[in-house]
Amino acid sequence: MSRTTPPGLRLSALALKLIAAGITLAGVSAGWVFVNQSQRNQQAPLRPSVLPGDRVLAAAGAQTPDDTFIGPGVRQTATPAVTSTYVS
Amino acid sequence: MRPVRRLVFTAMTCRCELLAECSPAQLRQAESRVRRMAARLTRFDRDSELCAFNDACGRWVDVSPELESLLRLGLSAWEQSGGLVHAGCLAAAAAPGPLPPLPEMLEVRGHKARLSAGGIDLGGLAKGWLADRVAASLGRNALANLGGDLFALGPGPAGQGWPVRAGAVTLLLRDQGAATSGTWKRAWGPGSQHLVDPRTGQPAGSDLTEVSVVAHSATEAEILAKEALLRGRAAAPAALRGRALAWHLGRAA
């Protein structure tokens, strides 16, 4: 006696595969959107302060954990220093 | 924009740097000015004007306009810092214990001054005061760094400010001063760093090893850095807030 799958059940299996693929695609898509939105949120506050050649490591007025405070009237830079305040 | 020239030399027992858009002759004139002032204000040369003033303890003596300005600055720094920046700290070597208030030791009237006890050490105050004036004498785009007390005037070498290392960061300074006060570099002897806490008359027992400050002038930065160092890590931010433009508090590792 041959064993055959009822046509209704074959249809249901195909539908399940399509639904699963859709969920995966939607999840990947949603995750991609989330990650990119997060990156945008992190970058946004820095953009107005960054000038060519400069790297802003702390937002103006921020007190960082290493006890460095940079007020709004001073800009941090990645440009090599010409001199230092170290006691010499 | 003309090229920025640099002159490095040793004066006041420290490394001095002058950078400016100016002629080599102007830089050499500024160096001479630093050396002349250093010779008059040092406490290590018995022939200096400061030593003569300290030796005349108890008497009213005529003082030059420069020494008069610095003595008045010493009194002002003592007032501004709640008594922590004390130009009369040499008294600690002679008589252990808390230092008397500076106005009880030092009086300035007109062009005369009188020291009633101890001795005056202008130290960092003189460096900051002189850095402000030397930078201004070098034109509109100049930086004078006298042993870590510096004033940056004008737009700097690239037009965005003078890039200056201050503590853990490099900052662009324009018409601003900076200074670092530390306990790790200079010492009066083994285990005895140079900074005296006037509240005890003893070497400072701060939990900070160095403080770098940016302010509107080198003089102001010097006063604030020294005060913050003596106040210690917990109290320093409150003391600096609203008075300093930027700061770095360094601690022992």
PDB file of N, CA, C and O in Angstrom, chain B residues 56-84:
ATOM      1  N   ALA B  56      64.983  92.203  53.716  1.00  0.00           N
ATOM      2  CA  ALA B  56      64.603  93.447  54.420  1.00  0.00           C
ATOM      3  C   ALA B  56      63.372  93.236  55.299  1.00  0.00           C
ATOM      4  O   ALA B  56      62.649  94.191  55.600  1.00  0.00           O
ATOM      5  N   CYS B  57      63.151  92.020  55.718  1.00  0.00           N
ATOM      6  CA  CYS B  57      61.971  91.670  56.514  1.00  0.00           C
ATOM      7  C   CYS B  57      61.808  92.628  57.708  1.00  0.00           C
ATOM      8  O   CYS B  57      62.764  92.881  58.441  1.00  0.00           O
ATOM      9  N   GLY B  58      60.619  93.167  57.849  1.00  0.00           N
ATOM     10  CA  GLY B  58      60.318  94.070  58.955  1.00  0.00           C
ATOM     11  C   GLY B  58      60.406  95.537  58.567  1.00  0.00           C
ATOM     12  O   GLY B  58      59.977  96.401  59.347  1.00  0.00           O
ATOM     13  N   ARG B  59      60.957  95.854  57.406  1.00  0.00           N
ATOM     14  CA  ARG B  59      61.107  97.254  56.987  1.00  0.00           C
ATOM     15  C   ARG B  59      60.301  97.528  55.716  1.00  0.00           C
ATOM     16  O   ARG B  59      60.168  96.659  54.860  1.00  0.00           O
ATOM     17  N   TRP B  60      59.790  98.754  55.622  1.00  0.00           N
ATOM     18  CA  TRP B  60      59.162  99.183  54.375  1.00  0.00           C
ATOM     19  C   TRP B  60      60.267  99.470  53.359  1.00  0.00           C
ATOM     20  O   TRP B  60      61.218 100.191  53.690  1.00  0.00           O
ATOM     21  N   VAL B  61      60.149  98.903  52.167  1.00  0.00           N
ATOM     22  CA  VAL B  61      61.169  99.139  51.140  1.00  0.00           C
ATOM     23  C   VAL B  61      60.498  99.502  49.809  1.00  0.00           C
ATOM     24  O   VAL B  61      59.366  99.103  49.543  1.00  0.00           O
ATOM     25  N   ASP B  62      61.221 100.272  49.003  1.00  0.00           N
ATOM     26  CA  ASP B  62      60.741 100.573  47.648  1.00  0.00           C
ATOM     27  C   ASP B  62      60.832  99.298  46.800  1.00  0.00           C
ATOM     28  O   ASP B  62      61.835  98.579  46.878  1.00  0.00           O
ATOM     29  N   VAL B  63      59.817  99.075  46.005  1.00  0.00           N
ATOM     30  CA  VAL B  63      59.855  97.915  45.103  1.00  0.00           C
ATOM     31  C   VAL B  63      59.586  98.397  43.674  1.00  0.00           C
ATOM     32  O   VAL B  63      58.932  99.419  43.459  1.00  0.00           O
ATOM     33  N   SER B  64      60.113  97.663  42.715  1.00  0.00           N
ATOM     34  CA  SER B  64      59.912  98.021  41.306  1.00  0.00           C
ATOM     35  C   SER B  64      58.437  97.814  40.942  1.00  0.00           C
ATOM     36  O   SER B  64      57.710  97.079  41.637  1.00  0.00           O
ATOM     37  N   PRO B  65      57.986  98.442  39.849  1.00  0.00           N
ATOM     38  CA  PRO B  65      56.590  98.243  39.435  1.00  0.00           C
ATOM     39  C   PRO B  65      56.259  96.768  39.207  1.00  0.00           C
ATOM     40  O   PRO B  65      55.152  96.326  39.523  1.00  0.00           O
ATOM     41  N   GLU B  66      57.237  96.002  38.686  1.00  0.00           N
ATOM     42  CA  GLU B  66      56.980  94.585  38.421  1.00  0.00           C
ATOM     43  C   GLU B  66      56.813  93.802  39.727  1.00  0.00           C
ATOM     44  O   GLU B  66      55.881  93.010  39.875  1.00  0.00           O
ATOM     45  N   LEU B  67      57.726  94.044  40.683  1.00  0.00           N
ATOM     46  CA  LEU B  67      57.602  93.319  41.953  1.00  0.00           C
ATOM     47  C   LEU B  67      56.353  93.763  42.697  1.00  0.00           C
ATOM     48  O   LEU B  67      55.664  92.942  43.312  1.00  0.00           O
ATOM     49  N   GLU B  68      56.044  95.035  42.606  1.00  0.00           N
ATOM     50  CA  GLU B  68      54.818  95.525  43.241  1.00  0.00           C
ATOM     51  C   GLU B  68      53.590  94.786  42.669  1.00  0.00           C
ATOM     52  O   GLU B  68      52.737  94.311  43.413  1.00  0.00           O
ATOM     53  N   SER B  69      53.546  94.674  41.334  1.00  0.00           N
ATOM     54  CA  SER B  69      52.424  93.968  40.695  1.00  0.00           C
ATOM     55  C   SER B  69      52.332  92.528  41.174  1.00  0.00           C
ATOM     56  O   SER B  69      51.243  92.011  41.452  1.00  0.00           O
ATOM     57  N   LEU B  70      53.499  91.876  41.261  1.00  0.00           N
ATOM     58  CA  LEU B  70      53.482  90.470  41.654  1.00  0.00           C
ATOM     59  C   LEU B  70      53.133  90.282  43.130  1.00  0.00           C
ATOM     60  O   LEU B  70      52.469  89.313  43.486  1.00  0.00           O
ATOM     61  N   LEU B  71      53.568  91.189  43.973  1.00  0.00           N
ATOM     62  CA  LEU B  71      53.202  91.087  45.393  1.00  0.00           C
ATOM     63  C   LEU B  71      51.692  91.302  45.559  1.00  0.00           C
ATOM     64  O   LEU B  71      51.035  90.601  46.336  1.00  0.00           O
ATOM     65  N   ARG B  72      51.168  92.270  44.816  1.00  0.00           N
ATOM     66  CA  ARG B  72      49.713  92.481  44.859  1.00  0.00           C
ATOM     67  C   ARG B  72      48.974  91.251  44.318  1.00  0.00           C
ATOM     68  O   ARG B  72      47.926  90.862  44.830  1.00  0.00           O
ATOM     69  N   LEU B  73      49.542  90.652  43.253  1.00  0.00           N
ATOM     70  CA  LEU B  73      48.948  89.437  42.698  1.00  0.00           C
ATOM     71  C   LEU B  73      48.966  88.315  43.733  1.00  0.00           C
ATOM     72  O   LEU B  73      48.002  87.549  43.858  1.00  0.00           O
ATOM     73  N   GLY B  74      50.063  88.214  44.479  1.00  0.00           N
ATOM     74  CA  GLY B  74      50.150  87.196  45.528  1.00  0.00           C
ATOM     75  C   GLY B  74      49.031  87.354  46.549  1.00  0.00           C
ATOM     76  O   GLY B  74      48.398  86.368  46.945  1.00  0.00           O
ATOM     77  N   LEU B  75      48.781  88.596  46.952  1.00  0.00           N
ATOM     78  CA  LEU B  75      47.701  88.854  47.920  1.00  0.00           C
ATOM     79  C   LEU B  75      46.335  88.514  47.311  1.00  0.00           C
ATOM     80  O   LEU B  75      45.467  87.933  47.961  1.00  0.00           O
ATOM     81  N   SER B  76      46.167  88.859  46.030  1.00  0.00           N
ATOM     82  CA  SER B  76      44.907  88.570  45.346  1.00  0.00           C
ATOM     83  C   SER B  76      44.699  87.060  45.197  1.00  0.00           C
ATOM     84  O   SER B  76      43.595  86.544  45.389  1.00  0.00           O
ATOM     85  N   ALA B  77      45.780  86.336  44.862  1.00  0.00           N
ATOM     86  CA  ALA B  77      45.680  84.883  44.705  1.00  0.00           C
ATOM     87  C   ALA B  77      45.314  84.229  46.032  1.00  0.00           C
ATOM     88  O   ALA B  77      44.532  83.266  46.080  1.00  0.00           O
ATOM     89  N   TRP B  78      45.887  84.733  47.111  1.00  0.00           N
ATOM     90  CA  TRP B  78      45.566  84.194  48.440  1.00  0.00           C
ATOM     91  C   TRP B  78      44.062  84.380  48.716  1.00  0.00           C
ATOM     92  O   TRP B  78      43.388  83.464  49.186  1.00  0.00           O
ATOM     93  N   GLU B  79      43.561  85.580  48.375  1.00  0.00           N
ATOM     94  CA  GLU B  79      42.144  85.886  48.591  1.00  0.00           C
ATOM     95  C   GLU B  79      41.255  84.984  47.721  1.00  0.00           C
ATOM     96  O   GLU B  79      40.297  84.372  48.201  1.00  0.00           O
ATOM     97  N   GLN B  80      41.587  84.925  46.416  1.00  0.00           N
ATOM     98  CA  GLN B  80      40.777  84.154  45.457  1.00  0.00           C
ATOM     99  C   GLN B  80      40.713  82.675  45.803  1.00  0.00           C
ATOM    100  O   GLN B  80      39.718  82.009  45.538  1.00  0.00           O
ATOM    101  N   SER B  81      41.804  82.154  46.347  1.00  0.00           N
ATOM    102  CA  SER B  81      41.898  80.705  46.570  1.00  0.00           C
ATOM    103  C   SER B  81      41.508  80.301  47.984  1.00  0.00           C
ATOM    104  O   SER B  81      41.747  79.161  48.385  1.00  0.00           O
ATOM    105  N   GLY B  82      40.927  81.205  48.720  1.00  0.00           N
ATOM    106  CA  GLY B  82      40.559  80.881  50.098  1.00  0.00           C
ATOM    107  C   GLY B  82      41.781  80.602  50.957  1.00  0.00           C
ATOM    108  O   GLY B  82      41.713  79.792  51.891  1.00  0.00           O
ATOM    109  N   GLY B  83      42.892  81.248  50.643  1.00  0.00           N
ATOM    110  CA  GLY B  83      44.101  81.109  51.468  1.00  0.00           C
ATOM    111  C   GLY B  83      45.006  79.958  51.063  1.00  0.00           C
ATOM    112  O   GLY B  83      46.033  79.724  51.696  1.00  0.00           O
ATOM    113  N   LEU B  84      44.644  79.218  49.994  1.00  0.00           N
ATOM    114  CA  LEU B  84      45.441  78.039  49.634  1.00  0.00           C
ATOM    115  C   LEU B  84      46.666  78.385  48.776  1.00  0.00           C
ATOM    116  O   LEU B  84      47.696  77.716  48.874  1.00  0.00           O
TER     117      LEU B  84
END
